[in-house]
Amino acid sequence: MKGSRKGPTPPTLLAWLDDASPDWQPAYPFDRKDVRDEVRSCLFVEQRGLCVYCGRRLDLARPGETYHIEHFRPQRHYNALSTTYSNLFLSCGQKDEHGKPSQTCGAKKADWFDEDQHVHPTYPNCTQRFRLMLNGSIEPTIDGDGGALNMIKHLRLDHPELVKDRSDVLMLIDGGYLDESDFWDAGEQLAQSYAHLVFQHVGRLLP
Ligand SMILES: [Zn+2]
């Protein structure tokens, strides 16, 4: 699980929330483009351009297709958190690359949440709750970790496409064809798909 190095609430969102009055209450989706754009770009930077769950690279120019704004605690059950910045992340799009409904990540998780048995997407703690095998499979670092098992199940982190992608990346690293520097652009502060796993594999942390 990729997770995020979460920052403070962006100023534009803060000002928008402060406009609350008896006549108007903030609600999701954001009704102002500047608020939406700033939230989106802050989330993107905090997550180094990757899906908060699987770690695939997102494309900000293609909303809906490659990403959506994800409510970690789902709006349906936690409506009061629908505009709370700490509850917002970016996750893969609602459709997969073949145009079918996505079978992984936030779209798959939908309204599921378990207050007692989950892994919060705080990097690097969340990544360390999972152990990655050379064949790309994933399991809890600690056997029987119910939170980690729940995330694997509800995000489908064990989906065959993700397993194959992760295996391919690890083969390139272990084969000496690429190293962690190929997955991190320090100038742009953005990462390539699965960079968090590459860094974990070589015993480092993604900046
Ligand atoms: Zn994803």
PDB file of N, CA and C in Angstrom, residues 84-159:
ATOM      1  N   THR A  84     -13.105  17.013   4.510  1.00  0.00           N
ATOM      2  CA  THR A  84     -11.963  17.090   5.432  1.00  0.00           C
ATOM      3  C   THR A  84     -10.708  16.616   4.711  1.00  0.00           C
ATOM      4  N   TYR A  85      -9.734  17.502   4.644  1.00  0.00           N
ATOM      5  CA  TYR A  85      -8.567  17.213   3.802  1.00  0.00           C
ATOM      6  C   TYR A  85      -7.860  15.921   4.207  1.00  0.00           C
ATOM      7  N   SER A  86      -7.744  15.674   5.510  1.00  0.00           N
ATOM      8  CA  SER A  86      -7.013  14.481   5.966  1.00  0.00           C
ATOM      9  C   SER A  86      -7.689  13.186   5.520  1.00  0.00           C
ATOM     10  N   ASN A  87      -8.943  13.279   5.065  1.00  0.00           N
ATOM     11  CA  ASN A  87      -9.654  12.071   4.609  1.00  0.00           C
ATOM     12  C   ASN A  87      -9.587  11.906   3.090  1.00  0.00           C
ATOM     13  N   LEU A  88      -8.917  12.842   2.399  1.00  0.00           N
ATOM     14  CA  LEU A  88      -8.902  12.824   0.927  1.00  0.00           C
ATOM     15  C   LEU A  88      -7.555  12.345   0.385  1.00  0.00           C
ATOM     16  N   PHE A  89      -7.638  11.532  -0.643  1.00  0.00           N
ATOM     17  CA  PHE A  89      -6.447  10.988  -1.295  1.00  0.00           C
ATOM     18  C   PHE A  89      -6.757  10.865  -2.789  1.00  0.00           C
ATOM     19  N   LEU A  90      -5.750  10.532  -3.577  1.00  0.00           N
ATOM     20  CA  LEU A  90      -5.991  10.206  -4.980  1.00  0.00           C
ATOM     21  C   LEU A  90      -5.811   8.710  -5.167  1.00  0.00           C
ATOM     22  N   SER A  91      -6.738   8.117  -5.889  1.00  0.00           N
ATOM     23  CA  SER A  91      -6.659   6.686  -6.174  1.00  0.00           C
ATOM     24  C   SER A  91      -6.941   6.466  -7.657  1.00  0.00           C
ATOM     25  N   CYS A  92      -6.653   5.247  -8.127  1.00  0.00           N
ATOM     26  CA  CYS A  92      -6.853   4.908  -9.534  1.00  0.00           C
ATOM     27  C   CYS A  92      -8.269   5.269 -10.000  1.00  0.00           C
ATOM     28  N   GLY A  93      -8.441   5.394 -11.321  1.00  0.00           N
ATOM     29  CA  GLY A  93      -9.716   5.782 -11.911  1.00  0.00           C
ATOM     30  C   GLY A  93     -10.810   4.754 -11.690  1.00  0.00           C
ATOM     31  N   GLN A  94     -12.021   5.165 -12.033  1.00  0.00           N
ATOM     32  CA  GLN A  94     -13.181   4.283 -11.846  1.00  0.00           C
ATOM     33  C   GLN A  94     -13.217   3.178 -12.898  1.00  0.00           C
ATOM     34  N   LYS A  95     -12.442   3.374 -13.984  1.00  0.00           N
ATOM     35  CA  LYS A  95     -12.389   2.334 -15.012  1.00  0.00           C
ATOM     36  C   LYS A  95     -10.950   1.892 -15.217  1.00  0.00           C
ATOM     37  N   ASP A  96     -10.784   0.646 -15.622  1.00  0.00           N
ATOM     38  CA  ASP A  96      -9.430   0.164 -15.870  1.00  0.00           C
ATOM     39  C   ASP A  96      -8.989   0.573 -17.277  1.00  0.00           C
ATOM     40  N   GLU A  97      -7.787   0.158 -17.656  1.00  0.00           N
ATOM     41  CA  GLU A  97      -7.253   0.606 -18.948  1.00  0.00           C
ATOM     42  C   GLU A  97      -8.030   0.036 -20.132  1.00  0.00           C
ATOM     43  N   HIS A  98      -8.883  -0.966 -19.877  1.00  0.00           N
ATOM     44  CA  HIS A  98      -9.709  -1.531 -20.949  1.00  0.00           C
ATOM     45  C   HIS A  98     -11.103  -0.899 -20.985  1.00  0.00           C
ATOM     46  N   GLY A  99     -11.338   0.104 -20.095  1.00  0.00           N
ATOM     47  CA  GLY A  99     -12.632   0.790 -20.073  1.00  0.00           C
ATOM     48  C   GLY A  99     -13.689   0.081 -19.231  1.00  0.00           C
ATOM     49  N   LYS A 100     -13.281  -0.982 -18.545  1.00  0.00           N
ATOM     50  CA  LYS A 100     -14.238  -1.703 -17.686  1.00  0.00           C
ATOM     51  C   LYS A 100     -14.135  -1.162 -16.254  1.00  0.00           C
ATOM     52  N   PRO A 101     -15.205  -1.325 -15.463  1.00  0.00           N
ATOM     53  CA  PRO A 101     -15.138  -0.858 -14.073  1.00  0.00           C
ATOM     54  C   PRO A 101     -13.901  -1.424 -13.365  1.00  0.00           C
ATOM     55  N   SER A 102     -13.174  -0.543 -12.692  1.00  0.00           N
ATOM     56  CA  SER A 102     -11.931  -0.956 -12.049  1.00  0.00           C
ATOM     57  C   SER A 102     -12.179  -2.039 -11.002  1.00  0.00           C
ATOM     58  N   GLN A 103     -11.300  -3.014 -10.964  1.00  0.00           N
ATOM     59  CA  GLN A 103     -11.424  -4.120 -10.017  1.00  0.00           C
ATOM     60  C   GLN A 103     -10.495  -3.957  -8.825  1.00  0.00           C
ATOM     61  N   THR A 104      -9.854  -2.793  -8.721  1.00  0.00           N
ATOM     62  CA  THR A 104      -8.895  -2.599  -7.627  1.00  0.00           C
ATOM     63  C   THR A 104      -9.084  -1.213  -6.998  1.00  0.00           C
ATOM     64  N   CYS A 105      -8.374  -1.005  -5.917  1.00  0.00           N
ATOM     65  CA  CYS A 105      -8.189   0.319  -5.283  1.00  0.00           C
ATOM     66  C   CYS A 105      -9.503   0.948  -4.815  1.00  0.00           C
ATOM     67  N   GLY A 106      -9.587   2.287  -4.876  1.00  0.00           N
ATOM     68  CA  GLY A 106     -10.732   2.967  -4.282  1.00  0.00           C
ATOM     69  C   GLY A 106     -12.057   2.575  -4.900  1.00  0.00           C
ATOM     70  N   ALA A 107     -12.066   2.355  -6.224  1.00  0.00           N
ATOM     71  CA  ALA A 107     -13.307   1.984  -6.901  1.00  0.00           C
ATOM     72  C   ALA A 107     -13.808   0.629  -6.392  1.00  0.00           C
ATOM     73  N   LYS A 108     -12.880  -0.273  -6.110  1.00  0.00           N
ATOM     74  CA  LYS A 108     -13.256  -1.596  -5.612  1.00  0.00           C
ATOM     75  C   LYS A 108     -13.686  -1.518  -4.137  1.00  0.00           C
ATOM     76  N   LYS A 109     -12.955  -0.745  -3.376  1.00  0.00           N
ATOM     77  CA  LYS A 109     -13.243  -0.598  -1.942  1.00  0.00           C
ATOM     78  C   LYS A 109     -14.625   0.007  -1.720  1.00  0.00           C
ATOM     79  N   ALA A 110     -15.014   0.972  -2.550  1.00  0.00           N
ATOM     80  CA  ALA A 110     -16.343   1.599  -2.504  1.00  0.00           C
ATOM     81  C   ALA A 110     -16.699   2.056  -1.092  1.00  0.00           C
ATOM     82  N   ASP A 111     -17.816   1.578  -0.551  1.00  0.00           N
ATOM     83  CA  ASP A 111     -18.279   2.069   0.751  1.00  0.00           C
ATOM     84  C   ASP A 111     -17.794   1.218   1.921  1.00  0.00           C
ATOM     85  N   TRP A 112     -16.884   0.279   1.626  1.00  0.00           N
ATOM     86  CA  TRP A 112     -16.403  -0.545   2.730  1.00  0.00           C
ATOM     87  C   TRP A 112     -15.535   0.266   3.689  1.00  0.00           C
ATOM     88  N   PHE A 113     -15.687   0.024   4.969  1.00  0.00           N
ATOM     89  CA  PHE A 113     -14.729   0.511   5.956  1.00  0.00           C
ATOM     90  C   PHE A 113     -14.927  -0.253   7.252  1.00  0.00           C
ATOM     91  N   ASP A 114     -13.814  -0.541   7.934  1.00  0.00           N
ATOM     92  CA  ASP A 114     -13.866  -1.198   9.234  1.00  0.00           C
ATOM     93  C   ASP A 114     -13.004  -0.379  10.183  1.00  0.00           C
ATOM     94  N   GLU A 115     -13.637   0.304  11.096  1.00  0.00           N
ATOM     95  CA  GLU A 115     -12.939   1.216  12.007  1.00  0.00           C
ATOM     96  C   GLU A 115     -11.855   0.484  12.816  1.00  0.00           C
ATOM     97  N   ASP A 116     -12.050  -0.790  13.094  1.00  0.00           N
ATOM     98  CA  ASP A 116     -11.093  -1.525  13.944  1.00  0.00           C
ATOM     99  C   ASP A 116     -10.037  -2.285  13.156  1.00  0.00           C
ATOM    100  N   GLN A 117     -10.331  -2.605  11.914  1.00  0.00           N
ATOM    101  CA  GLN A 117      -9.442  -3.487  11.153  1.00  0.00           C
ATOM    102  C   GLN A 117      -9.139  -2.878   9.791  1.00  0.00           C
ATOM    103  N   HIS A 118      -8.268  -1.868   9.771  1.00  0.00           N
ATOM    104  CA  HIS A 118      -7.859  -1.260   8.503  1.00  0.00           C
ATOM    105  C   HIS A 118      -6.414  -0.801   8.638  1.00  0.00           C
ATOM    106  N   VAL A 119      -5.819  -0.380   7.535  1.00  0.00           N
ATOM    107  CA  VAL A 119      -4.480   0.216   7.554  1.00  0.00           C
ATOM    108  C   VAL A 119      -4.629   1.635   7.027  1.00  0.00           C
ATOM    109  N   HIS A 120      -4.297   2.616   7.850  1.00  0.00           N
ATOM    110  CA  HIS A 120      -4.405   4.005   7.409  1.00  0.00           C
ATOM    111  C   HIS A 120      -3.272   4.317   6.428  1.00  0.00           C
ATOM    112  N   PRO A 121      -3.581   5.042   5.344  1.00  0.00           N
ATOM    113  CA  PRO A 121      -2.548   5.279   4.314  1.00  0.00           C
ATOM    114  C   PRO A 121      -1.535   6.368   4.677  1.00  0.00           C
ATOM    115  N   THR A 122      -0.796   6.146   5.744  1.00  0.00           N
ATOM    116  CA  THR A 122       0.285   7.057   6.123  1.00  0.00           C
ATOM    117  C   THR A 122       1.606   6.405   5.732  1.00  0.00           C
ATOM    118  N   TYR A 123       2.327   7.035   4.809  1.00  0.00           N
ATOM    119  CA  TYR A 123       3.619   6.482   4.398  1.00  0.00           C
ATOM    120  C   TYR A 123       4.677   6.892   5.414  1.00  0.00           C
ATOM    121  N   PRO A 124       5.637   6.001   5.775  1.00  0.00           N
ATOM    122  CA  PRO A 124       5.854   4.659   5.244  1.00  0.00           C
ATOM    123  C   PRO A 124       5.206   3.543   6.055  1.00  0.00           C
ATOM    124  N   ASN A 125       4.539   3.907   7.179  1.00  0.00           N
ATOM    125  CA  ASN A 125       3.979   2.856   8.041  1.00  0.00           C
ATOM    126  C   ASN A 125       3.106   1.877   7.279  1.00  0.00           C
ATOM    127  N   CYS A 126       2.270   2.411   6.359  1.00  0.00           N
ATOM    128  CA  CYS A 126       1.327   1.525   5.668  1.00  0.00           C
ATOM    129  C   CYS A 126       2.060   0.552   4.748  1.00  0.00           C
ATOM    130  N   THR A 127       3.103   1.013   4.081  1.00  0.00           N
ATOM    131  CA  THR A 127       3.854   0.112   3.188  1.00  0.00           C
ATOM    132  C   THR A 127       4.494  -1.014   3.994  1.00  0.00           C
ATOM    133  N   GLN A 128       4.954  -0.664   5.203  1.00  0.00           N
ATOM    134  CA  GLN A 128       5.662  -1.654   6.021  1.00  0.00           C
ATOM    135  C   GLN A 128       4.743  -2.707   6.625  1.00  0.00           C
ATOM    136  N   ARG A 129       3.436  -2.485   6.532  1.00  0.00           N
ATOM    137  CA  ARG A 129       2.499  -3.503   7.039  1.00  0.00           C
ATOM    138  C   ARG A 129       2.364  -4.680   6.069  1.00  0.00           C
ATOM    139  N   PHE A 130       2.977  -4.530   4.876  1.00  0.00           N
ATOM    140  CA  PHE A 130       2.838  -5.574   3.849  1.00  0.00           C
ATOM    141  C   PHE A 130       4.200  -6.103   3.430  1.00  0.00           C
ATOM    142  N   ARG A 131       4.226  -7.389   3.131  1.00  0.00           N
ATOM    143  CA  ARG A 131       5.441  -8.054   2.671  1.00  0.00           C
ATOM    144  C   ARG A 131       5.235  -8.418   1.204  1.00  0.00           C
ATOM    145  N   LEU A 132       6.227  -8.067   0.418  1.00  0.00           N
ATOM    146  CA  LEU A 132       6.133  -8.296  -1.022  1.00  0.00           C
ATOM    147  C   LEU A 132       7.025  -9.466  -1.415  1.00  0.00           C
ATOM    148  N   MET A 133       6.474 -10.409  -2.170  1.00  0.00           N
ATOM    149  CA  MET A 133       7.245 -11.567  -2.630  1.00  0.00           C
ATOM    150  C   MET A 133       7.836 -11.277  -4.014  1.00  0.00           C
ATOM    151  N   LEU A 134       8.888 -12.005  -4.361  1.00  0.00           N
ATOM    152  CA  LEU A 134       9.516 -11.778  -5.663  1.00  0.00           C
ATOM    153  C   LEU A 134       8.565 -12.071  -6.821  1.00  0.00           C
ATOM    154  N   ASN A 135       7.597 -12.944  -6.569  1.00  0.00           N
ATOM    155  CA  ASN A 135       6.629 -13.239  -7.643  1.00  0.00           C
ATOM    156  C   ASN A 135       5.515 -12.202  -7.707  1.00  0.00           C
ATOM    157  N   GLY A 136       5.646 -11.112  -6.920  1.00  0.00           N
ATOM    158  CA  GLY A 136       4.673 -10.024  -6.979  1.00  0.00           C
ATOM    159  C   GLY A 136       3.508 -10.170  -6.022  1.00  0.00           C
ATOM    160  N   SER A 137       3.403 -11.323  -5.359  1.00  0.00           N
ATOM    161  CA  SER A 137       2.286 -11.489  -4.422  1.00  0.00           C
ATOM    162  C   SER A 137       2.557 -10.682  -3.152  1.00  0.00           C
ATOM    163  N   ILE A 138       1.501 -10.438  -2.411  1.00  0.00           N
ATOM    164  CA  ILE A 138       1.591  -9.559  -1.249  1.00  0.00           C
ATOM    165  C   ILE A 138       0.879 -10.219  -0.083  1.00  0.00           C
ATOM    166  N   GLU A 139       1.423 -10.044   1.122  1.00  0.00           N
ATOM    167  CA  GLU A 139       0.759 -10.568   2.310  1.00  0.00           C
ATOM    168  C   GLU A 139       1.115  -9.694   3.502  1.00  0.00           C
ATOM    169  N   PRO A 140       0.363  -9.815   4.600  1.00  0.00           N
ATOM    170  CA  PRO A 140       0.697  -9.001   5.768  1.00  0.00           C
ATOM    171  C   PRO A 140       2.110  -9.314   6.262  1.00  0.00           C
ATOM    172  N   THR A 141       2.831  -8.293   6.699  1.00  0.00           N
ATOM    173  CA  THR A 141       4.166  -8.501   7.256  1.00  0.00           C
ATOM    174  C   THR A 141       4.079  -9.373   8.507  1.00  0.00           C
ATOM    175  N   ILE A 142       3.058  -9.118   9.304  1.00  0.00           N
ATOM    176  CA  ILE A 142       2.821  -9.925  10.506  1.00  0.00           C
ATOM    177  C   ILE A 142       1.648 -10.853  10.219  1.00  0.00           C
ATOM    178  N   ASP A 143       1.906 -12.147  10.328  1.00  0.00           N
ATOM    179  CA  ASP A 143       0.856 -13.127  10.035  1.00  0.00           C
ATOM    180  C   ASP A 143      -0.403 -12.820  10.839  1.00  0.00           C
ATOM    181  N   GLY A 144      -1.545 -12.875  10.149  1.00  0.00           N
ATOM    182  CA  GLY A 144      -2.821 -12.690  10.830  1.00  0.00           C
ATOM    183  C   GLY A 144      -3.174 -11.246  11.102  1.00  0.00           C
ATOM    184  N   ASP A 145      -2.416 -10.285  10.542  1.00  0.00           N
ATOM    185  CA  ASP A 145      -2.737  -8.860  10.700  1.00  0.00           C
ATOM    186  C   ASP A 145      -4.063  -8.584   9.990  1.00  0.00           C
ATOM    187  N   GLY A 146      -5.131  -8.468  10.784  1.00  0.00           N
ATOM    188  CA  GLY A 146      -6.478  -8.344  10.216  1.00  0.00           C
ATOM    189  C   GLY A 146      -6.657  -7.093   9.373  1.00  0.00           C
ATOM    190  N   GLY A 147      -6.032  -5.981   9.800  1.00  0.00           N
ATOM    191  CA  GLY A 147      -6.138  -4.750   9.029  1.00  0.00           C
ATOM    192  C   GLY A 147      -5.516  -4.916   7.654  1.00  0.00           C
ATOM    193  N   ALA A 148      -4.319  -5.484   7.610  1.00  0.00           N
ATOM    194  CA  ALA A 148      -3.629  -5.679   6.332  1.00  0.00           C
ATOM    195  C   ALA A 148      -4.401  -6.668   5.449  1.00  0.00           C
ATOM    196  N   LEU A 149      -4.921  -7.721   6.060  1.00  0.00           N
ATOM    197  CA  LEU A 149      -5.707  -8.698   5.289  1.00  0.00           C
ATOM    198  C   LEU A 149      -6.946  -8.036   4.691  1.00  0.00           C
ATOM    199  N   ASN A 150      -7.583  -7.170   5.474  1.00  0.00           N
ATOM    200  CA  ASN A 150      -8.760  -6.460   4.978  1.00  0.00           C
ATOM    201  C   ASN A 150      -8.423  -5.576   3.787  1.00  0.00           C
ATOM    202  N   MET A 151      -7.283  -4.864   3.868  1.00  0.00           N
ATOM    203  CA  MET A 151      -6.932  -3.960   2.778  1.00  0.00           C
ATOM    204  C   MET A 151      -6.623  -4.755   1.502  1.00  0.00           C
ATOM    205  N   ILE A 152      -5.919  -5.876   1.648  1.00  0.00           N
ATOM    206  CA  ILE A 152      -5.624  -6.705   0.476  1.00  0.00           C
ATOM    207  C   ILE A 152      -6.933  -7.153  -0.176  1.00  0.00           C
ATOM    208  N   LYS A 153      -7.864  -7.550   0.649  1.00  0.00           N
ATOM    209  CA  LYS A 153      -9.141  -8.072   0.142  1.00  0.00           C
ATOM    210  C   LYS A 153      -9.994  -6.966  -0.491  1.00  0.00           C
ATOM    211  N   HIS A 154     -10.155  -5.851   0.215  1.00  0.00           N
ATOM    212  CA  HIS A 154     -11.108  -4.829  -0.252  1.00  0.00           C
ATOM    213  C   HIS A 154     -10.536  -3.910  -1.321  1.00  0.00           C
ATOM    214  N   LEU A 155      -9.205  -3.810  -1.400  1.00  0.00           N
ATOM    215  CA  LEU A 155      -8.582  -3.028  -2.484  1.00  0.00           C
ATOM    216  C   LEU A 155      -8.151  -3.933  -3.626  1.00  0.00           C
ATOM    217  N   ARG A 156      -8.282  -5.232  -3.422  1.00  0.00           N
ATOM    218  CA  ARG A 156      -7.802  -6.254  -4.370  1.00  0.00           C
ATOM    219  C   ARG A 156      -6.326  -6.008  -4.725  1.00  0.00           C
ATOM    220  N   LEU A 157      -5.516  -5.835  -3.690  1.00  0.00           N
ATOM    221  CA  LEU A 157      -4.075  -5.664  -3.926  1.00  0.00           C
ATOM    222  C   LEU A 157      -3.453  -6.962  -4.434  1.00  0.00           C
ATOM    223  N   ASP A 158      -4.247  -8.046  -4.388  1.00  0.00           N
ATOM    224  CA  ASP A 158      -3.771  -9.330  -4.919  1.00  0.00           C
ATOM    225  C   ASP A 158      -4.319  -9.588  -6.328  1.00  0.00           C
ATOM    226  N   HIS A 159      -4.822  -8.539  -6.986  1.00  0.00           N
ATOM    227  CA  HIS A 159      -5.351  -8.703  -8.344  1.00  0.00           C
ATOM    228  C   HIS A 159      -4.220  -9.157  -9.272  1.00  0.00           C
TER     229      HIS A 159
END
